Structure formats: structure tokens, C-alpha cells
PDB file of C-alpha atoms in Angstrom:
ATOM      1  CA  MET A   1       0.909 146.075 285.037  1.00 72.00           C
ATOM      2  CA  LYS A   2      -0.836 146.865 288.517  1.00 78.00           C
ATOM      3  CA  GLU A   3       1.968 144.860 290.219  1.00 83.00           C
ATOM      4  CA  VAL A   4       4.460 146.925 288.171  1.00 86.00           C
ATOM      5  CA  LEU A   5       2.692 150.241 289.057  1.00 87.00           C
ATOM      6  CA  GLU A   6       2.544 149.343 292.748  1.00 87.00           C
ATOM      7  CA  GLU A   7       6.309 148.714 292.703  1.00 90.00           C
ATOM      8  CA  ILE A   8       7.082 151.801 291.156  1.00 90.00           C
ATOM      9  CA  GLU A   9       4.594 153.620 293.666  1.00 91.00           C
ATOM     10  CA  THR A  10       6.540 152.069 296.500  1.00 92.00           C
ATOM     11  CA  ARG A  11       9.737 153.255 295.190  1.00 91.00           C
ATOM     12  CA  ILE A  12       8.515 156.823 294.872  1.00 92.00           C
ATOM     13  CA  LYS A  13       7.171 156.858 298.420  1.00 93.00           C
ATOM     14  CA  ARG A  14      10.476 155.634 299.630  1.00 92.00           C
ATOM     15  CA  LEU A  15      12.415 158.389 297.697  1.00 93.00           C
ATOM     16  CA  GLU A  16       9.830 161.010 299.054  1.00 93.00           C
ATOM     17  CA  ALA A  17      10.388 159.653 302.579  1.00 93.00           C
ATOM     18  CA  GLU A  18      14.150 159.650 302.159  1.00 92.00           C
ATOM     19  CA  ILE A  19      14.221 163.189 300.942  1.00 93.00           C
ATOM     20  CA  GLU A  20      12.038 164.401 303.900  1.00 93.00           C
ATOM     21  CA  LEU A  21      14.467 162.634 306.525  1.00 93.00           C
ATOM     22  CA  ILE A  22      17.396 164.284 304.605  1.00 91.00           C
ATOM     23  CA  GLU A  23      15.765 167.731 304.696  1.00 90.00           C
ATOM     24  CA  GLU A  24      14.829 167.290 308.354  1.00 90.00           C
ATOM     25  CA  ARG A  25      18.399 166.219 309.055  1.00 86.00           C
ATOM     26  CA  LEU A  26      19.685 169.485 307.262  1.00 83.00           C
ATOM     27  CA  LYS A  27      17.481 171.706 309.234  1.00 82.00           C
ATOM     28  CA  PHE A  28      18.507 170.022 312.481  1.00 80.00           C
ATOM     29  CA  LEU A  29      22.250 170.345 311.441  1.00 79.00           C
ATOM     30  CA  ASP A  30      21.414 174.181 310.872  1.00 75.00           C
ATOM     31  CA  ARG A  31      19.664 174.772 314.047  1.00 76.00           C
ATOM     32  CA  VAL A  32      22.388 173.242 316.056  1.00 75.00           C
ATOM     33  CA  GLY A  33      24.824 175.361 313.918  1.00 66.00           C
ATOM     34  CA  ALA A  34      26.789 172.555 312.497  1.00 56.00           C
ATOM     35  CA  THR A  35      26.174 173.910 308.965  1.00 59.00           C
ATOM     36  CA  SER A  36      28.094 177.136 309.831  1.00 61.00           C
ATOM     37  CA  LYS A  37      30.918 175.083 311.670  1.00 62.00           C
ATOM     38  CA  TYR A  38      31.585 173.116 308.665  1.00 60.00           C
ATOM     39  CA  GLN A  39      31.479 176.154 306.622  1.00 59.00           C
ATOM     40  CA  ILE A  40      34.135 177.660 308.679  1.00 54.00           C
ATOM     41  CA  LEU A  41      36.182 174.643 308.596  1.00 56.00           C
ATOM     42  CA  GLN A  42      35.882 174.282 304.833  1.00 59.00           C
ATOM     43  CA  ARG A  43      37.283 178.013 304.950  1.00 61.00           C
ATOM     44  CA  ARG A  44      40.069 177.065 307.320  1.00 59.00           C
ATOM     45  CA  THR A  45      41.142 174.136 305.176  1.00 60.00           C
ATOM     46  CA  LYS A  46      41.192 176.250 302.073  1.00 62.00           C
ATOM     47  CA  THR A  47      43.187 178.854 303.845  1.00 61.00           C
ATOM     48  CA  GLY A  48      45.697 176.286 304.908  1.00 60.00           C
ATOM     49  CA  GLU A  49      46.142 174.901 301.333  1.00 65.00           C
ATOM     50  CA  LEU A  50      46.733 178.558 300.280  1.00 69.00           C
ATOM     51  CA  TYR A  51      49.367 179.031 303.013  1.00 66.00           C
ATOM     52  CA  ILE A  52      51.061 175.786 301.816  1.00 70.00           C
ATOM     53  CA  MET A  53      51.037 176.671 298.431  1.00 73.00           C
ATOM     54  CA  PHE A  54      52.489 179.907 299.296  1.00 73.00           C
ATOM     55  CA  PHE A  55      55.395 178.417 301.143  1.00 68.00           C
ATOM     56  CA  VAL A  56      56.059 175.845 298.142  1.00 72.00           C
ATOM     57  CA  ILE A  57      56.023 178.941 295.860  1.00 79.00           C
ATOM     58  CA  TRP A  58      58.178 181.090 298.007  1.00 73.00           C
ATOM     59  CA  GLY A  59      60.530 178.182 298.700  1.00 72.00           C
ATOM     60  CA  PHE A  60      61.091 177.511 295.014  1.00 75.00           C
ATOM     61  CA  MET A  61      61.955 181.290 294.450  1.00 81.00           C
ATOM     62  CA  GLY A  62      64.317 181.083 297.206  1.00 75.00           C
ATOM     63  CA  LEU A  63      65.931 177.798 295.826  1.00 74.00           C
ATOM     64  CA  THR A  64      65.953 179.549 292.313  1.00 82.00           C
ATOM     65  CA  LEU A  65      67.828 182.423 293.900  1.00 79.00           C
ATOM     66  CA  LEU A  66      70.390 180.183 295.700  1.00 75.00           C
ATOM     67  CA  LEU A  67      71.140 178.013 292.652  1.00 78.00           C
ATOM     68  CA  TYR A  68      71.761 181.127 290.925  1.00 75.00           C
ATOM     69  CA  LEU A  69      74.171 182.727 293.473  1.00 74.00           C
ATOM     70  CA  LYS A  70      76.038 179.450 293.755  1.00 70.00           C
ATOM     71  CA  TYR A  71      76.574 179.109 290.154  1.00 73.00           C
ATOM     72  CA  LYS A  72      77.265 182.558 289.697  1.00 72.00           C
ATOM     73  CA  TYR A  73      79.342 183.703 292.651  1.00 69.00           C
ATOM     74  CA  SER A  74      80.505 180.571 294.280  1.00 65.00           C
ATOM     75  CA  GLU A  75      84.099 181.419 293.700  1.00 66.00           C
ATOM     76  CA  ILE A  76      83.933 184.776 295.879  1.00 68.00           C
ATOM     77  CA  LEU A  77      81.452 183.843 298.459  1.00 64.00           C
ATOM     78  CA  PRO A  78      83.002 183.207 301.753  1.00 64.00           C
ATOM     79  CA  PHE A  79      80.738 180.352 302.697  1.00 63.00           C
ATOM     80  CA  SER A  80      79.184 176.976 300.944  1.00 70.00           C
ATOM     81  CA  LEU A  81      75.663 177.442 299.849  1.00 65.00           C
ATOM     82  CA  THR A  82      74.952 173.765 299.791  1.00 72.00           C
ATOM     83  CA  PRO A  83      73.556 173.363 302.925  1.00 75.00           C
ATOM     84  CA  TYR A  84      71.002 176.147 302.397  1.00 70.00           C
ATOM     85  CA  ILE A  85      70.082 174.664 299.285  1.00 71.00           C
ATOM     86  CA  GLY A  86      69.224 171.492 300.836  1.00 76.00           C
ATOM     87  CA  ALA A  87      67.346 173.279 303.502  1.00 76.00           C
ATOM     88  CA  MET A  88      65.353 175.000 301.066  1.00 71.00           C
ATOM     89  CA  MET A  89      64.767 171.887 299.073  1.00 75.00           C
ATOM     90  CA  ALA A  90      63.307 170.151 302.226  1.00 75.00           C
ATOM     91  CA  PHE A  91      61.172 173.612 302.858  1.00 69.00           C
ATOM     92  CA  ILE A  92      59.765 172.959 299.273  1.00 70.00           C
ATOM     93  CA  ILE A  93      59.114 168.981 299.610  1.00 75.00           C
ATOM     94  CA  ILE A  94      57.690 168.588 302.959  1.00 72.00           C
ATOM     95  CA  PRO A  95      54.709 170.847 302.695  1.00 70.00           C
ATOM     96  CA  PHE A  96      54.048 169.514 299.194  1.00 68.00           C
ATOM     97  CA  LEU A  97      54.306 165.994 300.495  1.00 72.00           C
ATOM     98  CA  TYR A  98      51.805 166.995 303.297  1.00 69.00           C
ATOM     99  CA  TYR A  99      49.418 168.439 300.682  1.00 65.00           C
ATOM    100  CA  PHE A 100      49.250 165.625 298.169  1.00 67.00           C
ATOM    101  CA  PHE A 101      49.274 162.842 300.652  1.00 67.00           C
ATOM    102  CA  LEU A 102      48.523 163.240 304.486  1.00 55.00           C
ATOM    103  CA  SER A 103      46.096 166.009 304.234  1.00 56.00           C
ATOM    104  CA  LYS A 104      44.144 164.155 301.410  1.00 56.00           C
ATOM    105  CA  GLN A 105      43.828 160.760 303.375  1.00 53.00           C
ATOM    106  CA  SER A 106      42.907 162.385 306.698  1.00 50.00           C
ATOM    107  CA  GLU A 107      40.445 164.680 305.181  1.00 53.00           C
ATOM    108  CA  PRO A 108      37.107 163.953 306.660  1.00 56.00           C
ATOM    109  CA  GLU A 109      33.987 163.845 304.691  1.00 61.00           C
ATOM    110  CA  ASN A 110      31.575 166.792 305.384  1.00 71.00           C
ATOM    111  CA  PRO A 111      28.228 165.383 306.220  1.00 78.00           C
ATOM    112  CA  ILE A 112      26.353 168.470 304.829  1.00 77.00           C
ATOM    113  CA  ASN A 113      27.862 167.909 301.508  1.00 80.00           C
ATOM    114  CA  TYR A 114      26.981 164.463 301.737  1.00 84.00           C
ATOM    115  CA  LEU A 115      23.340 164.913 302.616  1.00 86.00           C
ATOM    116  CA  GLU A 116      22.839 167.513 300.038  1.00 86.00           C
ATOM    117  CA  LYS A 117      24.231 165.328 297.367  1.00 89.00           C
ATOM    118  CA  LYS A 118      22.052 162.511 298.259  1.00 91.00           C
ATOM    119  CA  GLU A 119      19.062 164.678 298.422  1.00 92.00           C
ATOM    120  CA  ARG A 120      19.905 166.045 295.027  1.00 92.00           C
ATOM    121  CA  MET A 121      20.314 162.450 293.636  1.00 93.00           C
ATOM    122  CA  ALA A 122      17.115 161.367 295.093  1.00 93.00           C
ATOM    123  CA  ARG A 123      15.079 164.050 293.682  1.00 93.00           C
ATOM    124  CA  LEU A 124      16.677 163.397 290.472  1.00 92.00           C
ATOM    125  CA  ALA A 125      15.824 159.755 290.414  1.00 92.00           C
ATOM    126  CA  LEU A 126      12.336 160.638 291.798  1.00 93.00           C
ATOM    127  CA  ASN A 127      11.470 163.506 289.555  1.00 92.00           C
ATOM    128  CA  ARG A 128      13.145 162.188 286.239  1.00 90.00           C
ATOM    129  CA  PHE A 129      12.757 158.514 286.510  1.00 92.00           C
ATOM    130  CA  TYR A 130      10.324 157.054 288.692  1.00 93.00           C
ATOM    131  CA  ILE A 131       7.477 159.609 288.128  1.00 92.00           C
ATOM    132  CA  PRO A 132       7.729 159.800 284.465  1.00 91.00           C
ATOM    133  CA  LEU A 133       8.106 156.274 284.429  1.00 91.00           C
ATOM    134  CA  LYS A 134       4.813 155.942 286.142  1.00 89.00           C
ATOM    135  CA  GLU A 135       3.092 158.198 283.588  1.00 88.00           C
ATOM    136  CA  ALA A 136       4.786 156.916 280.575  1.00 87.00           C
ATOM    137  CA  LEU A 137       3.528 153.304 281.454  1.00 84.00           C
ATOM    138  CA  LYS A 138      -0.008 154.290 281.577  1.00 76.00           C
ATOM    139  CA  HIS A 139       0.354 156.018 278.093  1.00 68.00           C
ATOM    140  CA  GLU A 140       2.925 153.745 276.595  1.00 69.00           C
ATOM    141  CA  LYS A 141       5.600 156.314 276.118  1.00 79.00           C
ATOM    142  CA  LEU A 142       8.859 154.891 277.451  1.00 86.00           C
ATOM    143  CA  LYS A 143      11.045 155.595 274.734  1.00 87.00           C
ATOM    144  CA  GLU A 144      12.120 159.199 276.597  1.00 87.00           C
ATOM    145  CA  ILE A 145      12.501 157.344 279.767  1.00 89.00           C
ATOM    146  CA  ALA A 146      14.812 154.744 278.138  1.00 89.00           C
ATOM    147  CA  ASN A 147      17.056 157.597 276.609  1.00 89.00           C
ATOM    148  CA  ARG A 148      17.004 159.729 279.919  1.00 88.00           C
ATOM    149  CA  LEU A 149      18.625 156.795 281.874  1.00 90.00           C
ATOM    150  CA  LEU A 150      21.489 156.947 279.226  1.00 86.00           C
ATOM    151  CA  GLN A 151      21.823 160.697 280.201  1.00 79.00           C
ATOM    152  CA  GLY A 152      24.649 162.089 282.631  1.00 80.00           C
ATOM    153  CA  GLU A 153      22.604 163.309 285.732  1.00 87.00           C
ATOM    154  CA  VAL A 154      19.813 160.706 285.825  1.00 90.00           C
ATOM    155  CA  ALA A 155      22.372 157.865 285.245  1.00 91.00           C
ATOM    156  CA  ASP A 156      24.521 159.111 288.101  1.00 91.00           C
ATOM    157  CA  ALA A 157      21.568 159.462 290.425  1.00 92.00           C
ATOM    158  CA  ILE A 158      20.147 155.915 289.682  1.00 93.00           C
ATOM    159  CA  THR A 159      23.755 154.540 290.254  1.00 92.00           C
ATOM    160  CA  GLU A 160      24.494 156.568 293.316  1.00 90.00           C
ATOM    161  CA  LEU A 161      21.086 155.446 295.012  1.00 92.00           C
ATOM    162  CA  ASN A 162      21.796 151.814 294.013  1.00 91.00           C
ATOM    163  CA  GLU A 163      18.502 151.746 291.906  1.00 92.00           C
ATOM    164  CA  GLY A 164      20.235 149.676 289.594  1.00 91.00           C
ATOM    165  CA  ASP A 165      22.559 149.612 286.333  1.00 93.00           C
ATOM    166  CA  PRO A 166      21.131 152.535 284.201  1.00 93.00           C
ATOM    167  CA  LYS A 167      22.222 150.851 280.929  1.00 93.00           C
ATOM    168  CA  VAL A 168      20.648 147.544 281.893  1.00 93.00           C
ATOM    169  CA  MET A 169      17.221 149.456 282.938  1.00 93.00           C
ATOM    170  CA  ALA A 170      17.402 151.445 279.708  1.00 93.00           C
ATOM    171  CA  TYR A 171      17.862 148.066 277.700  1.00 93.00           C
ATOM    172  CA  ALA A 172      15.012 146.549 279.546  1.00 92.00           C
ATOM    173  CA  LEU A 173      12.844 149.397 278.710  1.00 92.00           C
ATOM    174  CA  TYR A 174      13.746 148.939 274.945  1.00 91.00           C
ATOM    175  CA  LEU A 175      13.052 145.568 275.208  1.00 90.00           C
ATOM    176  CA  TYR A 176       9.589 146.321 276.680  1.00 90.00           C
ATOM    177  CA  LEU A 177       8.811 148.562 273.917  1.00 88.00           C
ATOM    178  CA  ASN A 178       9.637 145.856 271.430  1.00 88.00           C
ATOM    179  CA  ARG A 179       8.251 143.396 273.182  1.00 85.00           C
ATOM    180  CA  ASP A 180       6.251 141.791 269.977  1.00 83.00           C
ATOM    181  CA  SER A 181       9.386 140.970 268.579  1.00 84.00           C
ATOM    182  CA  VAL A 182      11.964 139.770 271.210  1.00 83.00           C
ATOM    183  CA  ARG A 183      12.772 136.179 272.137  1.00 84.00           C
ATOM    184  CA  PRO A 184      11.905 134.853 275.647  1.00 83.00           C
ATOM    185  CA  SER A 185      15.452 133.915 276.276  1.00 85.00           C
ATOM    186  CA  GLU A 186      16.451 137.531 275.585  1.00 87.00           C
ATOM    187  CA  ILE A 187      13.990 138.651 278.014  1.00 87.00           C
ATOM    188  CA  ASN A 188      15.037 136.032 280.699  1.00 88.00           C
ATOM    189  CA  GLU A 189      18.815 136.994 280.260  1.00 90.00           C
ATOM    190  CA  VAL A 190      17.981 140.794 280.987  1.00 91.00           C
ATOM    191  CA  VAL A 191      15.592 139.830 284.064  1.00 91.00           C
ATOM    192  CA  THR A 192      18.719 138.211 285.482  1.00 91.00           C
ATOM    193  CA  LEU A 193      20.840 141.106 285.174  1.00 91.00           C
ATOM    194  CA  LEU A 194      18.056 143.714 286.395  1.00 92.00           C
ATOM    195  CA  LYS A 195      18.496 144.838 290.123  1.00 91.00           C
ATOM    196  CA  ASN A 196      15.817 147.422 289.803  1.00 92.00           C
ATOM    197  CA  LYS A 197      12.633 145.580 290.977  1.00 91.00           C
ATOM    198  CA  PRO A 198       9.930 147.633 289.175  1.00 92.00           C
ATOM    199  CA  LEU A 199      11.416 147.027 285.607  1.00 92.00           C
ATOM    200  CA  LYS A 200      11.984 143.303 286.610  1.00 91.00           C
ATOM    201  CA  LYS A 201       8.295 143.026 287.393  1.00 90.00           C
ATOM    202  CA  LEU A 202       7.795 144.832 284.210  1.00 90.00           C
ATOM    203  CA  LEU A 203       9.750 142.484 281.796  1.00 89.00           C
ATOM    204  CA  LEU A 204       8.494 139.461 283.974  1.00 88.00           C
ATOM    205  CA  THR A 205       4.956 140.604 282.575  1.00 85.00           C
ATOM    206  CA  ILE A 206       6.276 140.057 278.877  1.00 83.00           C
ATOM    207  CA  SER A 207       7.549 136.674 279.836  1.00 74.00           C
ATOM    208  CA  GLU A 208       4.265 135.728 281.422  1.00 71.00           C
ATOM    209  CA  GLU A 209       2.397 136.838 278.508  1.00 66.00           C
ATOM    210  CA  LYS A 210       4.703 134.847 276.109  1.00 58.00           C
ATOM    211  CA  VAL A 211       4.356 131.541 277.969  1.00 54.00           C
ATOM    212  CA  SER A 212       0.669 131.783 277.958  1.00 58.00           C
ATOM    213  CA  SER A 213       0.690 132.716 274.267  1.00 57.00           C
ATOM    214  CA  PRO A 214       3.457 130.275 272.893  1.00 53.00           C
ATOM    215  CA  HIS A 215       2.280 131.204 269.284  1.00 50.00           C
ATOM    216  CA  THR A 216       3.691 134.634 269.735  1.00 45.00           C
TER     217      THR A 216
END
């Protein structure tokens, strides 16, 4: 159990260091004015999208009017409306295609948002998984931690930070809770699937106990 707790403590310190590093990066970006620049860029992007939508709506209204005139007054109009209808359709289609294809593909990732998301995920993993896991191991209260791994935010944070598969991790904790009734083969199977080192060490302690006590 000592090795398991040490591994968890290592994970806790790593996440704390990662959070501290992200905070320093965010402070630096704010200090050099990058935060406000990205906010301005985001506002410009949103404004551009609004303009595109306005042109599409305006073009659609114009196209509707031209079609109405064509089919209602085509016999008395001295010129053909077909070229104007074609031009209006192009006026609608081009910005539409730009918005849904070109702008989305070339849109750069905002580093501020990325860092803030990463910090939030690290805090979730730290405060809602590793620290409670450490305390739960000391008091044999792991069921709540296992259930928490199956919830949205914590599961997302664990996945985002590459800490392992939340479902496999939860199953590992359930196995540990029922270690007296599980088969060694079942434990070994889950160990091979586990990528989370603290929980892998935790299951290995059961496996070692069962090997040293074959009558159980």
C-alpha cells in the first residue's frame, strides 16, 4: 500500500506543478497583452461571422424577390432576370461555403482557451480524483471514488489528461473493493488494460497477496 500511496502522491505533485506552470503561462500572456489580443481576435471573428450571415440572409431575400418578379411579371419586364438570379445565388453560396468550410478549417486554436481548459481539467483530476483517492485508500472508502470516475466532468478530465480509461479505472477500484471474492485471472486481465500507474500498483498488491496466500 505504501507504494500505491507514493505513486498517487507523485501524480498529485505532477498535477500541482502542471497547474502552477499553466498559471504562470497565463499570467505571462496577460502581462504581454496576448490575452486582450486574443479576445479582440475572437470578437472580430464573431463579427465577421455575423456579417457573413447577414449577407446570406440579405441574398436569400433578394433571391426570393427576383424569383417572385420573374414568375409574376416576366411577360411585361423588358429584360431577363435569369442572370440576376444566378448572380444572387452565387452571392449566397460563396459566403455560405466560406463560413462552413474555409473558415472552420483555417481557424487557429486559441492558446488562452487551451491553457484554461487544461488547467480546469488538471484541477478536476487533482481535487476530485487523486486527493480523494489518497484519503479513501487510507480509510477504505473507495466506492465513491469509483462512482465519481463514471461521471461526466471527472471522466472527461481523466481522459483529457491521459490518466487512463475512466471506466477501466472505476472497474479496478470495484475489484479492489471486492478483492476477497475476485479471481486472480480477472485481476490480471484488468491490470493489462490499466494505464493508470497508481491503480495498477493497487491491483498488483491484490495479485501479490493472492499468490502469497493461495488458499484464498
